[in-house]
XYZ file of C-alpha atoms in Angstrom:
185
model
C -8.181 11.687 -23.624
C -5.042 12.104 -25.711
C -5.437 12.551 -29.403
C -2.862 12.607 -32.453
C -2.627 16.066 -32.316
C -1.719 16.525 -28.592
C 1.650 18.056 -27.999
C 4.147 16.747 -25.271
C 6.128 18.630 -23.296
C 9.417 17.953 -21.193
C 8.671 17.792 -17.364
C 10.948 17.739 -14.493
C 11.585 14.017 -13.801
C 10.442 14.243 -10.081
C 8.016 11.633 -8.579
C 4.826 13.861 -8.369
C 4.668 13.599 -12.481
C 5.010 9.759 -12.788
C 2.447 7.266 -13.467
C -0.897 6.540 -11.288
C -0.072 4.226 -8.596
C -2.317 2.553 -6.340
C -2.590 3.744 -2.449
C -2.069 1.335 0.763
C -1.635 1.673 4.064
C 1.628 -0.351 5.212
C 2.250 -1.487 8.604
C 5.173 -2.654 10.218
C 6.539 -3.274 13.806
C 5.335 -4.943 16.299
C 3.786 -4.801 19.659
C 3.222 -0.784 20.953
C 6.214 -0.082 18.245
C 3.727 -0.533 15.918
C 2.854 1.697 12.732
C 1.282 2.271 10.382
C 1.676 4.858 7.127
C 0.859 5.515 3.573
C 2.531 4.315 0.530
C 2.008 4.226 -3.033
C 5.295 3.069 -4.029
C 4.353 -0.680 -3.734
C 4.352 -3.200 -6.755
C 4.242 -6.784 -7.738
C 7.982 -7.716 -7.699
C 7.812 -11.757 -8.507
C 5.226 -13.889 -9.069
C 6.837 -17.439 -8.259
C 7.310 -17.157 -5.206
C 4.691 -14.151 -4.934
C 6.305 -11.049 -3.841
C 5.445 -7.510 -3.717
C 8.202 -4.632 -3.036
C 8.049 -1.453 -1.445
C 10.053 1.520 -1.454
C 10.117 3.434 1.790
C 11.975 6.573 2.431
C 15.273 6.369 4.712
C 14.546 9.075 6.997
C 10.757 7.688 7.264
C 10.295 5.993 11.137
C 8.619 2.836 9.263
C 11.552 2.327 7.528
C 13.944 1.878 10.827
C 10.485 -0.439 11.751
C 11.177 -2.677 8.642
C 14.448 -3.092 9.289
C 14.448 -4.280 12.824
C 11.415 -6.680 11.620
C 12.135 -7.998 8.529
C 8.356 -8.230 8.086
C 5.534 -6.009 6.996
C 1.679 -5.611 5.833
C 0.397 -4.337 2.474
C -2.960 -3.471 3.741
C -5.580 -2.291 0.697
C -7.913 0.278 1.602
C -10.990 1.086 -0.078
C -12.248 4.373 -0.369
C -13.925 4.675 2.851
C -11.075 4.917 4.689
C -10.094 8.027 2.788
C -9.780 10.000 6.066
C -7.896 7.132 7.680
C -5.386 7.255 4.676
C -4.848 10.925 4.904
C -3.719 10.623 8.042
C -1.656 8.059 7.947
C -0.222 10.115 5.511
C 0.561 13.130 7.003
C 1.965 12.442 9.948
C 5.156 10.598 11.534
C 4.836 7.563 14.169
C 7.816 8.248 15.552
C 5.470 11.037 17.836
C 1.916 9.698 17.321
C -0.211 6.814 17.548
C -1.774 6.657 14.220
C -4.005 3.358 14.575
C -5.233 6.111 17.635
C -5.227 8.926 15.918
C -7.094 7.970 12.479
C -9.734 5.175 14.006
C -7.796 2.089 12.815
C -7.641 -1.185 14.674
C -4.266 -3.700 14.720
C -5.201 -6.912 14.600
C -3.137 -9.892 14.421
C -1.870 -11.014 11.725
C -1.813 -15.036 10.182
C 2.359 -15.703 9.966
C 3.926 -12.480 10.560
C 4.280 -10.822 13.838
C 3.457 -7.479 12.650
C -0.534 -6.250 12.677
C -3.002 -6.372 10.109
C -5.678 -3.736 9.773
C -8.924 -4.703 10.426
C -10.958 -2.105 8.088
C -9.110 -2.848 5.207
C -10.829 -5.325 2.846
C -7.289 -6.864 1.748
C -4.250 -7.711 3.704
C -1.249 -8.987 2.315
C 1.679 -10.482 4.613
C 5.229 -10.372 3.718
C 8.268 -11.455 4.948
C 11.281 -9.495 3.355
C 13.866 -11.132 0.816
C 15.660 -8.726 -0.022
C 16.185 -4.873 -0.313
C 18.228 -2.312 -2.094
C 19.286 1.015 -1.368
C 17.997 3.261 -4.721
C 19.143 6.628 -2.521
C 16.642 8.188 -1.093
C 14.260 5.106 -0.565
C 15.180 1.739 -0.446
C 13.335 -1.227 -1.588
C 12.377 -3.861 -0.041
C 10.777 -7.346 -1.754
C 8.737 -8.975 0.351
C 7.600 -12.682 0.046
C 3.747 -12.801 0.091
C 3.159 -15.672 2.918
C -0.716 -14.939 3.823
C -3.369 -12.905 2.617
C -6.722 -12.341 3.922
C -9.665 -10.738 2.379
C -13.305 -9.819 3.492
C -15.532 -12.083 2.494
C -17.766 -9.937 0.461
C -14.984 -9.649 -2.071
C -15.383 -12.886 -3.236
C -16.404 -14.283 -5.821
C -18.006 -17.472 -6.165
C -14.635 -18.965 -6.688
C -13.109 -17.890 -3.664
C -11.392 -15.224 -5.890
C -11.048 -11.122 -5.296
C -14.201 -9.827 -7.488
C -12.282 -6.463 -8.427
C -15.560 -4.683 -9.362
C -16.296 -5.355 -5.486
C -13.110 -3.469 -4.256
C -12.675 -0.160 -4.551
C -9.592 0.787 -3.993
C -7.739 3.861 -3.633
C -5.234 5.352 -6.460
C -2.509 8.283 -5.797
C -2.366 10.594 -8.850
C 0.060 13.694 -9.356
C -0.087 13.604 -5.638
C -3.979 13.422 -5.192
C -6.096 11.066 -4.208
C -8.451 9.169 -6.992
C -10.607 6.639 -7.302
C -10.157 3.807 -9.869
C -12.568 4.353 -12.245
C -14.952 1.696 -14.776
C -13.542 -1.732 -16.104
C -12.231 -1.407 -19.420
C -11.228 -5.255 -20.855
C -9.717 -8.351 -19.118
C -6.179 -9.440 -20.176
């Protein structure tokens, strides 16, 4: 916890030092082109229409994916899948299988023709609207057309209970969890 007397200090303005972000595994492709990897560069870009944005690395295989596709899945893991995360993480799908190689399962999806993951409690289709080239990533906004979520994350109003999620959040590069509620807004 900060206080008044804390001193700040100038930090190199590199993407390990920014804000906490939350973690999600995002798939794209279709059919045995089909991958899956690890973002945390993922936002709400637009509310009417819904959209969310992602920012995926040019020389990253799942960005060539997106491309060809035009479609993609923001799928939220909770912090079981830790492992499964990791993985997807660490390695390119341009030379491995990771729905194989971490224990995940495709499974279709409601409008787009790119998979869902079946062990993550939230899935969130998109369809992109746009994207723009920021240099070494570009972004790409995504209109939200479906989303699906387990059933035990609902409330009694058919709403996500967030205290029932527990979702995964990058930090400085590691991997946290979210933490206690603090105040609705």
């Amino acid at each position: 916890m900060a206080s008044d007397s804390s001193e700040k200090v100038s930090v190199p303005a590199a993407t390990r030092y920014f804000a906490p972000s939350g973690t999600f595994l995002i798939t794209c492709g279709t059919g045995e082109a089909a991958n899956v990897m690890t973002a945390s560069a993922v936002s709400i870009a637009c509310i009417d229409p819904p959209m969310l944005g992602v920012a995926i690395g040019h020389s990253r295989h799942s960005h060539g994916l997106l491309v060809q596709c035009g479609e993609f899945v923001v799928n939220v893991p909770d912090v079981a899948l830790l492992e499964a995360v990791r993985i997807c993480g660490s390695r390119s799908g341009r030379d491995t299988d990771k729905f194989a190689l971490s224990g995940l399962h495709a499974e279709p999806s409601l409008q787009v023709a790119v998979p869902s993951i079946r062990e993550c409690p939230l899935n969130i289709e998109c369809v992109v609207e746009d994207s723009l080239d920021l240099g070494s990533h570009q972004w790409f906004a995504g209109r939200i057309v479906a989303v699906r979520a387990d059933r035990e994350l609902l409330d009694e109003n058919g709403t996500v209970a967030a205290e029932r999620l527990d979702p995964i959040l990058t930090v400085f590069q590691e991997y946290w969890t979210a933490g206690r509620f603090l105040e609705a807004h």
